[in-house]
Coordinates of C-alpha atoms in Angstrom, one line a residue:
Chain A
X8 CA -40.1 -72.2 10.3
X9 CA -43.7 -71.7 9.5
X10 CA -45.8 -69.0 7.9
X11 CA -48.2 -68.9 10.9
X12 CA -45.5 -68.4 13.4
X13 CA -46.4 -64.9 13.7
X14 CA -50.1 -65.0 13.6
X15 CA -50.2 -61.5 15.2
X16 CA -48.5 -59.8 12.7
X17 CA -50.0 -61.5 9.7
X18 CA -53.1 -62.3 10.4
X19 CA -54.4 -59.8 7.9
X20 CA -52.7 -60.9 4.2
X21 CA -49.9 -58.5 3.9
X22 CA -49.9 -58.5 -0.3
X23 CA -53.9 -59.2 -0.9
X24 CA -53.0 -58.2 -4.8
X25 CA -50.5 -61.5 -4.9
X26 CA -51.6 -64.7 -5.7
X27 CA -50.7 -67.6 -3.7
X28 CA -47.4 -68.9 -4.8
X29 CA -43.6 -69.4 -4.8
X30 CA -42.9 -65.9 -4.8
X31 CA -45.4 -64.4 -2.3
X32 CA -44.1 -67.4 -0.3
X33 CA -40.4 -67.0 -0.6
X34 CA -40.6 -63.3 0.3
X35 CA -42.9 -63.9 3.5
X36 CA -41.2 -66.3 4.5
X37 CA -37.7 -64.8 4.2
X38 CA -38.4 -61.2 5.8
X39 CA -40.2 -63.3 9.2
X40 CA -36.8 -65.3 9.0
X41 CA -35.0 -61.6 9.1
X42 CA -37.1 -59.9 11.8
X43 CA -37.2 -62.6 14.1
X44 CA -34.9 -62.5 16.8
X45 CA -33.3 -65.4 17.4
X46 CA -33.7 -67.0 14.1
X47 CA -30.5 -67.4 12.8
X48 CA -31.2 -65.0 9.8
X49 CA -31.8 -62.3 11.9
X50 CA -31.0 -58.6 10.7
X51 CA -31.0 -55.9 13.4
X52 CA -33.6 -53.0 12.2
X53 CA -30.1 -50.6 10.7
X54 CA -28.8 -53.1 8.2
X55 CA -32.9 -53.9 7.0
X56 CA -32.7 -51.8 3.4
X57 CA -34.5 -52.9 0.5
X58 CA -33.1 -51.1 -2.7
X59 CA -35.6 -51.0 -6.1
X60 CA -35.6 -50.5 -9.7
X61 CA -38.3 -48.0 -10.5
X62 CA -38.8 -48.4 -14.3
X63 CA -40.4 -51.4 -14.7
X64 CA -40.0 -52.9 -11.2
X65 CA -42.1 -50.3 -9.8
X66 CA -44.2 -49.0 -12.4
X67 CA -44.8 -50.1 -16.3
X68 CA -42.2 -48.8 -17.9
X69 CA -44.1 -49.5 -20.9
X70 CA -44.6 -47.7 -23.9
X71 CA -42.1 -45.3 -21.9
X72 CA -41.0 -44.9 -18.4
X73 CA -42.0 -42.1 -16.5
X74 CA -38.9 -39.3 -16.7
X75 CA -39.4 -40.3 -20.5
X76 CA -43.1 -39.0 -20.5
X77 CA -41.9 -36.1 -18.5
X78 CA -38.8 -35.0 -20.7
X79 CA -41.6 -35.5 -23.7
X80 CA -44.2 -33.3 -22.9
X81 CA -41.2 -31.2 -21.7
X82 CA -40.2 -30.2 -25.3
X83 CA -43.5 -30.0 -26.5
X84 CA -43.7 -27.1 -24.1
X85 CA -40.4 -25.2 -24.5
X86 CA -40.6 -25.5 -28.6
X87 CA -41.8 -22.4 -28.9
X88 CA -38.4 -20.9 -27.1
X89 CA -36.5 -23.6 -29.5
X90 CA -37.7 -23.5 -32.5
X91 CA -34.2 -24.9 -33.9
X92 CA -35.1 -28.0 -31.7
X93 CA -37.9 -28.9 -35.4
X94 CA -34.1 -29.7 -37.2
X95 CA -32.8 -31.9 -34.5
X96 CA -33.5 -35.7 -33.3
X97 CA -34.5 -36.6 -30.7
X98 CA -36.8 -33.5 -30.3
X99 CA -37.8 -34.3 -34.4
X100 CA -39.8 -37.5 -33.3
X101 CA -40.5 -36.7 -30.5
X102 CA -42.7 -34.0 -31.6
X103 CA -43.7 -36.5 -34.8
X104 CA -44.9 -39.3 -31.9
X105 CA -42.3 -41.5 -33.2
X106 CA -40.9 -43.1 -30.0
X107 CA -38.6 -46.2 -31.9
X108 CA -37.1 -42.5 -33.4
X109 CA -36.1 -41.4 -30.1
X110 CA -35.2 -45.1 -28.5
X111 CA -32.9 -45.2 -31.9
X112 CA -30.3 -42.7 -30.5
X113 CA -29.2 -44.8 -27.1
X114 CA -28.7 -44.2 -23.9
X115 CA -26.6 -41.2 -25.2
X116 CA -29.8 -39.5 -27.0
X117 CA -32.1 -40.0 -23.5
X118 CA -29.5 -38.4 -21.5
X119 CA -29.0 -35.1 -24.1
X120 CA -32.9 -35.0 -23.8
X121 CA -33.0 -35.3 -20.3
X122 CA -30.3 -32.2 -20.0
X123 CA -32.0 -30.4 -22.3
X124 CA -35.4 -30.9 -20.9
X125 CA -34.3 -30.4 -16.8
X126 CA -31.5 -27.6 -16.9
X127 CA -32.3 -24.1 -16.5
X128 CA -34.5 -23.8 -13.8
X129 CA -33.5 -22.9 -9.8
X130 CA -34.3 -26.0 -7.8
X131 CA -37.4 -25.0 -6.4
X132 CA -39.0 -23.5 -9.8
X133 CA -38.1 -27.3 -11.4
X134 CA -39.9 -28.7 -8.6
X135 CA -42.8 -26.8 -9.4
X136 CA -43.1 -27.6 -12.8
X137 CA -42.9 -31.6 -11.8
X138 CA -45.8 -30.8 -9.3
X139 CA -47.6 -28.5 -12.4
X140 CA -47.1 -32.2 -14.7
X141 CA -47.9 -34.8 -12.5
X142 CA -51.2 -33.0 -12.0
X143 CA -51.9 -33.4 -15.6
X144 CA -50.3 -35.7 -16.9
X145 CA -51.8 -38.5 -17.5
X146 CA -50.4 -41.8 -19.3
X147 CA -50.4 -42.4 -22.8
X148 CA -51.3 -46.3 -22.5
X149 CA -53.7 -46.5 -19.5
X150 CA -55.4 -42.8 -19.5
X151 CA -54.5 -42.6 -15.9
X152 CA -52.4 -40.2 -14.0
X153 CA -48.9 -41.6 -14.6
X154 CA -48.7 -41.5 -10.6
X155 CA -51.2 -44.5 -10.8
X156 CA -49.7 -46.7 -13.3
X157 CA -47.5 -47.9 -11.1
X158 CA -47.8 -51.9 -9.7
X159 CA -49.6 -52.0 -6.4
X160 CA -48.3 -55.3 -5.3
X161 CA -45.1 -53.7 -5.5
X162 CA -46.9 -50.6 -3.2
X163 CA -48.2 -53.5 -0.7
X164 CA -44.3 -54.9 -0.5
X165 CA -42.9 -51.3 0.3
X166 CA -46.1 -51.4 2.8
X167 CA -44.9 -54.5 4.1
X168 CA -40.8 -54.1 4.2
X169 CA -41.4 -50.9 6.5
X170 CA -44.2 -52.4 8.3
X171 CA -41.3 -54.8 9.3
X172 CA -38.5 -52.3 10.1
X173 CA -37.3 -51.7 6.5
X174 CA -35.8 -49.3 5.3
X175 CA -36.9 -48.4 1.1
X176 CA -34.6 -47.0 -1.6
X177 CA -34.9 -46.5 -5.0
X178 CA -32.5 -46.9 -6.9
X179 CA -33.0 -45.8 -10.9
X180 CA -31.2 -45.9 -13.5
X181 CA -32.9 -43.0 -15.5
X182 CA -33.6 -39.5 -14.3
X183 CA -34.6 -39.1 -10.5
X184 CA -34.8 -35.3 -11.2
X185 CA -38.7 -36.0 -11.4
X186 CA -39.1 -37.9 -8.8
X187 CA -39.0 -36.7 -5.9
X188 CA -41.8 -34.3 -6.2
X189 CA -44.3 -37.4 -5.8
X190 CA -42.1 -40.4 -4.8
X191 CA -42.8 -39.8 -1.2
X192 CA -46.9 -39.8 -1.9
X193 CA -47.2 -42.8 -3.9
X194 CA -44.2 -44.9 -2.7
X195 CA -43.6 -43.5 0.6
X196 CA -40.3 -43.0 -0.2
X197 CA -38.6 -39.6 0.7
X198 CA -36.5 -37.9 -1.6
X199 CA -33.5 -39.0 0.8
X200 CA -34.1 -42.7 -0.4
X201 CA -34.1 -41.8 -4.2
X202 CA -30.6 -42.9 -5.9
X203 CA -30.2 -41.7 -9.7
X204 CA -28.9 -39.7 -12.5
X205 CA -29.7 -35.7 -12.2
X206 CA -28.7 -32.6 -13.4
X207 CA -25.5 -30.7 -12.2
X208 CA -26.4 -27.8 -9.5
X209 CA -24.5 -24.8 -9.1
X210 CA -25.3 -23.0 -5.8
X211 CA -26.3 -18.4 -6.1
X212 CA -27.0 -15.2 -4.8
X213 CA -29.6 -14.1 -7.2
X214 CA -30.8 -10.8 -6.6
X215 CA -30.0 -11.5 -2.7
X216 CA -31.8 -15.2 -2.6
X217 CA -29.5 -18.0 -2.1
X218 CA -30.8 -20.7 -4.9
X219 CA -29.6 -23.9 -6.6
X220 CA -29.1 -23.5 -10.1
X221 CA -29.9 -26.5 -12.6
X222 CA -27.2 -27.2 -14.7
X223 CA -27.5 -28.5 -18.2
X224 CA -24.9 -31.5 -16.9
X225 CA -26.0 -35.2 -15.8
X226 CA -23.6 -35.6 -13.1
X227 CA -24.0 -39.6 -12.5
X228 CA -25.6 -42.2 -14.3
X229 CA -26.7 -45.0 -12.2
X230 CA -27.3 -48.0 -14.6
X231 CA -25.0 -51.2 -14.2
X232 CA -22.1 -50.9 -12.6
X233 CA -22.9 -47.5 -11.4
X234 CA -25.9 -49.1 -9.5
X235 CA -23.8 -50.9 -6.9
X236 CA -21.5 -47.7 -7.0
X237 CA -24.3 -45.7 -6.3
X238 CA -25.8 -47.7 -3.3
X239 CA -22.1 -47.7 -1.7
X240 CA -22.1 -44.0 -2.1
X241 CA -25.5 -42.8 -1.2
X242 CA -26.6 -45.9 1.3
X243 CA -23.1 -47.1 2.7
X244 CA -24.2 -50.0 3.4
X245 CA -25.1 -53.3 1.4
X246 CA -28.6 -53.6 0.7
X247 CA -30.3 -56.8 2.1
X248 CA -32.9 -56.8 -0.5
X249 CA -33.1 -55.7 -4.1
X250 CA -35.7 -55.8 -6.5
X251 CA -35.2 -55.6 -10.9
X252 CA -36.2 -56.2 -13.5
X253 CA -33.7 -55.8 -16.4
X254 CA -29.8 -56.1 -17.0
X255 CA -29.1 -52.9 -16.0
X256 CA -30.1 -53.9 -12.2
X257 CA -27.8 -57.3 -12.6
X258 CA -24.8 -55.8 -10.9
X259 CA -27.1 -53.9 -7.9
X260 CA -28.0 -57.5 -7.7
X261 CA -25.0 -58.9 -7.7
X262 CA -23.9 -56.8 -5.0
X263 CA -26.7 -57.5 -2.8
X264 CA -26.5 -60.7 -3.0
X265 CA -22.7 -61.4 -2.1
X266 CA -23.4 -60.5 1.4
X267 CA -23.3 -62.2 4.5
X268 CA -25.9 -64.2 5.4
X269 CA -29.7 -64.4 3.7
X270 CA -30.5 -62.2 1.3
X271 CA -33.9 -62.0 -1.1
X272 CA -33.3 -60.8 -5.1
X273 CA -36.7 -60.0 -6.7
X274 CA -36.6 -59.9 -10.4
X275 CA -39.8 -58.5 -11.9
X276 CA -41.1 -60.8 -15.3
X277 CA -43.2 -59.2 -17.1
X278 CA -45.6 -61.8 -19.0
X279 CA -49.1 -60.2 -18.5
X280 CA -49.8 -58.9 -22.5
X281 CA -53.1 -58.6 -21.4
X282 CA -53.5 -56.4 -18.3
X283 CA -49.9 -55.0 -18.7
X284 CA -47.4 -56.1 -21.7
X285 CA -45.9 -59.2 -22.0
X286 CA -42.0 -58.7 -23.0
X287 CA -38.7 -60.9 -23.1
X288 CA -34.7 -60.1 -23.7
X289 CA -35.5 -56.2 -24.8
X290 CA -37.5 -53.9 -22.9
X291 CA -37.8 -49.9 -24.2
X292 CA -34.2 -48.7 -22.7
X293 CA -32.1 -52.2 -22.3
X294 CA -31.8 -55.5 -22.4
X295 CA -33.3 -58.7 -20.1
X296 CA -30.9 -61.2 -21.0
X297 CA -28.2 -61.5 -18.6
X298 CA -30.8 -60.3 -15.4
X299 CA -33.2 -63.6 -15.8
X300 CA -30.4 -66.3 -16.6
X301 CA -28.6 -65.4 -13.4
X302 CA -31.6 -65.5 -11.9
X303 CA -32.2 -68.6 -12.7
X304 CA -28.8 -70.2 -12.3
X305 CA -29.0 -68.8 -8.6
X306 CA -32.3 -69.5 -7.4
X307 CA -33.3 -65.7 -7.0
X308 CA -37.4 -64.9 -6.9
X309 CA -38.3 -64.4 -10.4
X310 CA -41.8 -62.8 -10.3
X311 CA -44.5 -64.4 -13.2
X312 CA -46.4 -61.2 -13.1
X313 CA -49.7 -62.7 -15.0
X314 CA -49.8 -65.9 -13.1
X315 CA -48.8 -64.5 -9.5
X316 CA -50.1 -60.9 -9.5
X317 CA -53.7 -61.1 -8.5
X318 CA -54.0 -57.2 -9.5
X319 CA -51.3 -55.0 -11.3
X320 CA -52.4 -51.4 -11.0
X321 CA -54.5 -50.0 -7.7
X322 CA -57.6 -49.2 -9.8
X323 CA -58.0 -53.0 -10.1
X324 CA -57.3 -53.7 -6.6
X325 CA -60.3 -55.6 -4.5
X326 CA -59.7 -53.7 -1.0
Chain B
X23 CA -44.1 -20.0 24.2
X24 CA -43.0 -20.6 27.6
X25 CA -40.1 -23.4 28.1
X26 CA -43.2 -25.1 30.9
X27 CA -45.3 -25.8 28.6
X28 CA -44.1 -29.3 27.7
X29 CA -43.1 -30.5 31.4
X30 CA -43.5 -34.0 30.0
X31 CA -40.4 -33.7 27.3
X32 CA -38.2 -31.2 29.7
X33 CA -38.8 -32.8 33.0
X34 CA -34.8 -33.8 32.7
X35 CA -32.5 -31.5 31.5
X36 CA -32.4 -32.7 27.5
X37 CA -28.7 -30.7 27.3
X38 CA -27.2 -31.0 30.8
X39 CA -23.7 -30.1 29.4
X40 CA -24.9 -26.5 28.4
X41 CA -25.0 -24.3 30.5
X42 CA -28.2 -21.7 31.0
X43 CA -27.8 -19.0 28.8
X44 CA -28.7 -17.8 25.5
X45 CA -28.1 -20.9 23.0
X46 CA -29.4 -23.4 24.9
X47 CA -32.5 -20.9 25.9
X48 CA -32.8 -20.4 21.3
X49 CA -32.4 -24.6 20.1
X50 CA -35.0 -25.4 23.2
X51 CA -37.3 -22.4 22.4
X52 CA -37.3 -24.4 18.4
X53 CA -37.4 -27.3 19.2
X54 CA -40.5 -27.0 20.9
X55 CA -42.4 -24.2 18.3
X56 CA -41.6 -26.7 15.8
X57 CA -42.9 -29.8 17.2
X58 CA -45.9 -28.8 19.0
X59 CA -48.8 -29.1 16.7
X60 CA -51.0 -26.4 16.5
X61 CA -48.1 -23.7 16.8
X62 CA -47.2 -21.3 14.1
X63 CA -43.6 -23.0 13.4
X64 CA -44.8 -26.7 13.9
X65 CA -43.1 -28.3 10.9
X66 CA -44.6 -32.1 10.0
X67 CA -41.9 -35.1 11.1
X68 CA -41.0 -35.8 7.5
X69 CA -39.5 -31.9 6.8
X70 CA -37.7 -31.8 10.1
X71 CA -34.0 -32.3 8.6
X72 CA -31.0 -31.6 10.6
X73 CA -27.4 -30.9 8.7
X74 CA -23.8 -30.3 10.9
X75 CA -20.5 -30.0 9.7
X76 CA -18.6 -32.1 11.4
X77 CA -14.7 -31.0 12.4
X78 CA -15.0 -28.1 14.6
X79 CA -18.7 -28.4 14.6
X80 CA -19.4 -32.0 16.5
X81 CA -15.6 -33.1 17.1
X82 CA -12.2 -31.1 17.5
X83 CA -10.6 -29.8 14.5
X84 CA -6.9 -28.6 16.4
X85 CA -4.1 -30.2 16.1
X86 CA -5.8 -31.8 13.1
X87 CA -9.2 -32.9 11.5
X88 CA -9.7 -36.5 12.0
X89 CA -9.3 -37.4 8.3
X90 CA -6.2 -35.7 8.8
X91 CA -5.1 -38.0 11.6
X92 CA -5.8 -41.1 9.6
X93 CA -4.5 -39.7 6.4
X94 CA -1.1 -39.2 8.5
X95 CA -1.5 -42.4 9.8
X96 CA -1.9 -44.5 6.9
X97 CA 1.7 -42.5 5.7
X98 CA 2.9 -43.8 8.2
X99 CA 2.1 -47.1 7.2
X100 CA 2.1 -47.1 3.8
X101 CA 5.8 -45.6 3.6
X102 CA 7.1 -49.1 3.3
X103 CA 5.6 -50.0 0.3
X104 CA 6.0 -46.1 -0.7
X105 CA 9.8 -45.1 -0.3
X106 CA 9.2 -42.3 -3.3
X107 CA 7.1 -40.7 -1.2
X108 CA 10.5 -39.6 1.3
X109 CA 11.0 -37.2 -1.8
X110 CA 7.9 -35.4 -2.4
X111 CA 5.3 -32.9 0.0
X112 CA 3.2 -33.4 1.3
X113 CA 4.4 -36.7 2.3
X114 CA 7.9 -35.4 4.0
X115 CA 5.8 -33.2 5.8
X116 CA 4.2 -35.3 7.5
X117 CA 7.0 -38.6 7.9
X118 CA 8.6 -35.2 10.0
X119 CA 5.7 -34.2 11.9
X120 CA 5.3 -30.7 10.6
X121 CA 1.3 -30.1 10.2
X122 CA 2.5 -26.6 9.4
X123 CA 4.0 -27.9 5.7
X124 CA 1.4 -30.3 5.1
X125 CA -1.0 -27.5 5.5
X126 CA 0.9 -25.2 3.5
X127 CA -0.6 -26.7 -0.1
X128 CA -4.2 -26.0 0.9
X129 CA -6.7 -28.4 -0.1
X130 CA -5.2 -29.4 -2.9
X131 CA -2.4 -30.9 -0.9
X132 CA -4.7 -32.3 1.2
X133 CA -6.8 -34.0 -1.7
X134 CA -3.7 -35.6 -2.9
X135 CA -3.1 -37.1 0.4
X136 CA -6.8 -38.2 0.8
X137 CA -6.6 -39.9 -2.9
X138 CA -2.9 -41.3 -2.0
X139 CA -4.3 -43.1 1.3
X140 CA -7.4 -43.4 0.3
X141 CA -7.8 -45.7 -2.6
X142 CA -7.1 -49.1 -4.0
X143 CA -8.3 -51.2 -1.7
X144 CA -11.8 -52.8 -2.2
X145 CA -15.2 -51.2 0.2
X146 CA -14.7 -53.8 2.4
X147 CA -11.1 -54.1 3.2
X148 CA -11.2 -50.1 3.2
X149 CA -13.6 -50.4 6.3
X150 CA -11.9 -52.8 7.8
X151 CA -8.8 -50.8 7.7
X152 CA -10.5 -47.7 9.2
X153 CA -12.0 -50.3 11.7
X154 CA -9.0 -51.4 12.9
X155 CA -7.6 -48.2 13.0
X156 CA -9.9 -46.3 14.7
X157 CA -9.5 -49.2 17.6
X158 CA -6.0 -48.2 18.6
X159 CA -5.9 -44.3 17.4
X160 CA -5.1 -42.0 19.9
X161 CA -6.1 -37.7 19.7
X162 CA -2.5 -36.2 19.1
X163 CA -3.2 -33.2 21.9
X164 CA -5.5 -35.7 24.4
X165 CA -4.4 -38.7 24.5
X166 CA -7.3 -40.1 24.4
X167 CA -9.5 -42.3 21.3
X168 CA -10.6 -39.7 18.2
X169 CA -13.9 -41.4 18.9
X170 CA -13.9 -39.5 22.2
X171 CA -12.4 -36.5 21.3
X172 CA -16.5 -35.5 20.2
X173 CA -18.2 -32.5 21.6
X174 CA -20.6 -33.6 24.5
X175 CA -23.1 -30.8 24.8
X176 CA -23.3 -31.8 20.6
X177 CA -23.8 -35.6 21.2
X178 CA -26.7 -34.8 23.5
X179 CA -28.1 -32.1 21.0
X180 CA -28.2 -34.9 18.0
X181 CA -29.9 -37.1 21.1
X182 CA -32.8 -33.9 21.7
X183 CA -33.3 -34.2 18.8
X184 CA -33.5 -37.7 17.6
X185 CA -35.9 -37.8 20.3
X186 CA -38.0 -34.7 18.7
X187 CA -38.4 -36.4 15.7
X188 CA -35.6 -34.8 13.6
X189 CA -32.8 -36.7 10.7
X190 CA -29.5 -35.6 11.5
X191 CA -27.0 -35.5 9.0
X192 CA -23.5 -35.3 8.3
X193 CA -22.1 -32.5 5.7
X194 CA -18.2 -32.9 5.7
X195 CA -15.8 -30.7 3.6
X196 CA -13.4 -33.3 4.4
X197 CA -13.6 -36.9 3.3
X198 CA -16.3 -38.9 4.8
X199 CA -14.9 -42.4 3.9
X200 CA -13.4 -43.0 7.2
X201 CA -16.7 -41.9 9.4
X202 CA -19.7 -44.4 8.1
X203 CA -17.5 -47.1 9.9
X204 CA -18.0 -45.6 13.4
X205 CA -20.5 -42.3 12.9
X206 CA -22.8 -44.8 13.4
X207 CA -21.9 -45.6 17.1
X208 CA -20.5 -42.5 17.9
X209 CA -22.7 -40.1 17.2
X210 CA -26.1 -42.1 16.2
X211 CA -26.0 -41.3 12.4
X212 CA -25.8 -43.9 9.9
X213 CA -23.7 -43.9 6.9
X214 CA -26.9 -42.8 4.6
X215 CA -27.3 -39.7 6.6
X216 CA -23.5 -39.0 6.0
X217 CA -22.4 -36.2 3.3
X218 CA -19.1 -35.7 2.2
X219 CA -16.3 -36.1 -0.7
X220 CA -15.7 -39.6 -1.4
X221 CA -12.7 -41.7 -3.3
X222 CA -14.7 -43.2 -6.3
X223 CA -16.0 -46.7 -6.6
X224 CA -15.3 -49.2 -9.8
X225 CA -17.7 -52.1 -9.6
X226 CA -16.1 -55.8 -10.8
X227 CA -15.8 -59.3 -10.1
X228 CA -13.2 -60.2 -8.5
X229 CA -12.6 -64.0 -8.3
X230 CA -16.2 -64.2 -9.2
X231 CA -16.9 -61.5 -6.0
X232 CA -18.4 -58.6 -7.1
X233 CA -16.8 -56.2 -4.8
X234 CA -16.3 -52.6 -5.2
X235 CA -12.5 -50.8 -6.1
X236 CA -11.7 -48.0 -4.5
X237 CA -10.1 -45.6 -7.3
X238 CA -7.6 -42.9 -7.1
X239 CA -10.1 -40.1 -7.9
X240 CA -11.9 -38.0 -5.5
X241 CA -15.6 -37.7 -6.8
X242 CA -17.2 -34.1 -5.0
X243 CA -15.7 -32.0 -2.4
X244 CA -18.4 -30.8 -0.3
X245 CA -17.8 -27.7 1.0
X246 CA -18.6 -24.3 0.5
X247 CA -21.2 -23.9 -2.4
X248 CA -20.6 -27.6 -2.3
X249 CA -22.4 -28.0 0.6
X250 CA -26.1 -27.0 -0.4
X251 CA -25.5 -28.9 -3.6
X252 CA -24.6 -31.8 -1.9
X253 CA -27.7 -31.5 0.5
X254 CA -30.1 -31.2 -2.4
X255 CA -28.7 -34.5 -4.4
X256 CA -28.2 -36.3 -1.2
X257 CA -31.1 -35.3 1.2
X258 CA -33.1 -33.8 -1.6
X259 CA -35.0 -31.0 0.7
X260 CA -34.2 -28.3 2.8
X261 CA -32.7 -28.7 6.5
X262 CA -34.7 -26.9 9.6
X263 CA -31.4 -26.7 11.3
X264 CA -27.7 -26.2 10.2
X265 CA -24.8 -26.3 12.5
X266 CA -21.2 -25.6 11.9
X267 CA -18.4 -23.4 13.0
X268 CA -16.6 -21.9 9.9
X269 CA -16.8 -20.3 5.8
X270 CA -17.1 -23.7 4.1
X271 CA -20.5 -24.1 5.8
X272 CA -21.9 -20.5 5.2
X273 CA -23.8 -21.4 2.4
X274 CA -24.7 -24.8 3.8
X275 CA -26.1 -22.1 6.5
X276 CA -27.0 -19.6 3.9
X277 CA -29.6 -22.2 2.1
X278 CA -31.0 -23.3 5.5
X279 CA -32.1 -19.9 6.9
X280 CA -34.1 -18.9 3.4
X281 CA -36.2 -21.7 3.6
X282 CA -39.9 -20.7 4.8
X283 CA -40.8 -19.9 8.7
X284 CA -38.2 -20.0 10.9
X285 CA -34.9 -21.8 11.2
X286 CA -32.5 -23.2 13.7
X287 CA -28.9 -21.9 12.7
X288 CA -26.2 -22.3 15.0
X289 CA -22.0 -21.7 14.7
X290 CA -19.5 -22.8 17.1
X291 CA -16.7 -20.3 18.2
X292 CA -13.8 -22.1 19.8
X293 CA -13.3 -19.8 22.8
X294 CA -11.7 -21.9 25.1
X295 CA -8.0 -22.1 25.4
X296 CA -8.1 -23.5 28.5
X297 CA -10.3 -27.0 27.5
X298 CA -9.8 -26.8 24.2
X299 CA -8.8 -24.7 21.7
X300 CA -9.6 -20.2 21.2
X301 CA -9.1 -19.6 17.9
X302 CA -10.7 -16.7 15.7
X303 CA -10.7 -15.9 11.8
X304 CA -8.4 -19.1 10.9
X305 CA -9.0 -22.8 11.3
X306 CA -6.4 -25.3 10.9
X307 CA -8.6 -26.4 6.9
X308 CA -9.9 -22.5 6.6
X309 CA -11.1 -19.2 6.8
X310 CA -13.5 -18.1 9.7
X311 CA -14.3 -14.9 8.5
X312 CA -17.5 -14.4 6.6
X313 CA -19.7 -17.2 8.4
X314 CA -19.4 -15.3 11.9
X315 CA -20.1 -11.8 10.5
X316 CA -22.7 -13.1 8.9
X317 CA -24.2 -14.9 11.9
X318 CA -24.2 -11.6 13.6
X319 CA -26.5 -9.9 10.7
X320 CA -28.9 -12.7 10.1
X321 CA -29.3 -12.9 14.8
X322 CA -27.4 -16.9 14.0
X323 CA -27.1 -18.5 17.2
X324 CA -23.6 -18.0 18.2
X325 CA -22.4 -20.4 20.6
X326 CA -19.3 -19.2 23.3
X327 CA -17.9 -22.4 23.8
X328 CA -16.0 -21.5 26.8
X329 CA -18.9 -19.6 28.5
X330 CA -21.9 -21.7 27.3
X331 CA -20.4 -25.4 28.1
X332 CA -20.7 -26.9 30.9
X333 CA -18.4 -30.0 29.9
X334 CA -16.9 -30.0 26.4
X335 CA -15.5 -33.7 26.6
X336 CA -17.6 -36.8 26.7
X337 CA -15.3 -37.7 30.0
X338 CA -15.7 -34.6 31.7
X339 CA -19.5 -34.5 31.8
X340 CA -21.0 -35.2 35.3
X341 CA -23.6 -37.9 34.2

């Protein structure tokens, strides 16, 4: 099918921040076929489900993924109430600005950090904390608000998917607790379409008013095998499209690819040392080994960010 | 605001199976105000979230709730592979058709039953088992397909809510595993809007193909306090409307009611011994004590099914 067939929809470029190239052609062709009645690849609207990893896929994950930046800022705010943290890791490293020390403990340390900084409040108090933080937080490298350090081509893709009748979901390896408060404004993805690790809550009546108290326990970790498991539990149907950037997204992509009919698998490859970062085989929170190899073997779409993106961040976009 | 204000929408009765009366007036007035721009009670579309319990709220739960009927039928199918079940409860009672014996063990027994009958297969195999079962299953009392033993007034309400821009969710105390395969066709509620207890799954590559294997572990129980906790985790925003029928729904309704501005709380009261069932203070799987008392104290809408429903089941509806 030629890309010119649906002129009405494609009169204006839906992805102006993507250069013409293999990735742009592949996604637009896929969308056109999946949404054209009568096409062999046509998919009914209810099954048009797209899932995206967040950090490194929809937004920058260097020098640290967003949830991590939030957790670090929370440590600095809460240290007055927790002087004992000064003697323990990863808090010590955080207070000294030593990110390598934070990463050294691996996922276990990150989870301890999330538990320590994300528990105790009611859900309403916590939402307010996140909103207050978002209003003033600045990304450590760009100096821009963290909510702007997101990939412009992906914002355009999310919009395009929605216009083609897709429901977009985030399936994040990190905690999602700080996300619902802003993901809707930034990505247009409502909280019910955000999946990820989260603190357990306990329903209580406090002073005659029902509240959900956030407990210092993380109730699931959505990464690697946990991603398709979470998709099955939260969405209940297999995605048609899955976008990721690391080995933590591989199983989500394998699960998506194994469905009947055409599926779209996209992998962001950070190749742009000048405008963003270039890294290979290792990300801030995990490996990038198996995913790129499988993407190449299976013919998934690997996006060369340096070559294929006309703009990386919203403030660089021409429109 | 008078109910005649939006003639365009209300020219035809949106709830023909409800008699004119306090419940019908209350819900139509609520919907009109919540969706009229400029009204003090106006709610933006994204916040129009409705949650419903399933058994006893959207469909009959006597003589047994739907998941239970499925589990019983599975025991009869699987007994050839599990002869040891003949010596143990609740299997013995099931095989003897003794429902009282099944209930005697309480929620713990029901969960054991779900684990035994709902684990082991891959998610795809299980979906097919459910679809095959649904195609032939008959409700033990009405003799009709189980998917028809649903409340016609609630089907009309779900449609009406959707036409007013609401997103309907099921928040079920029972397991939800057999639900996604049919809830979409019956209720128009897609799997991503169904919350409930479910078996854990494990991602595996089997014969080169990724599968999700259903484990013999139930990973959460959504009842009582678990309902608002599940709503927070799966939906991420407070509902505007909550419908239930038992004490297991009370906390979900309290959580809904505690939000800012007007909320709608509805409680189905089974008073119709002739067309359905009449029971009070005790349901097949729990108590009906605190919910009716709180509903009365708080002025929630209690639906007298005998008096207020013109039709109970779809086959009784006039249209």
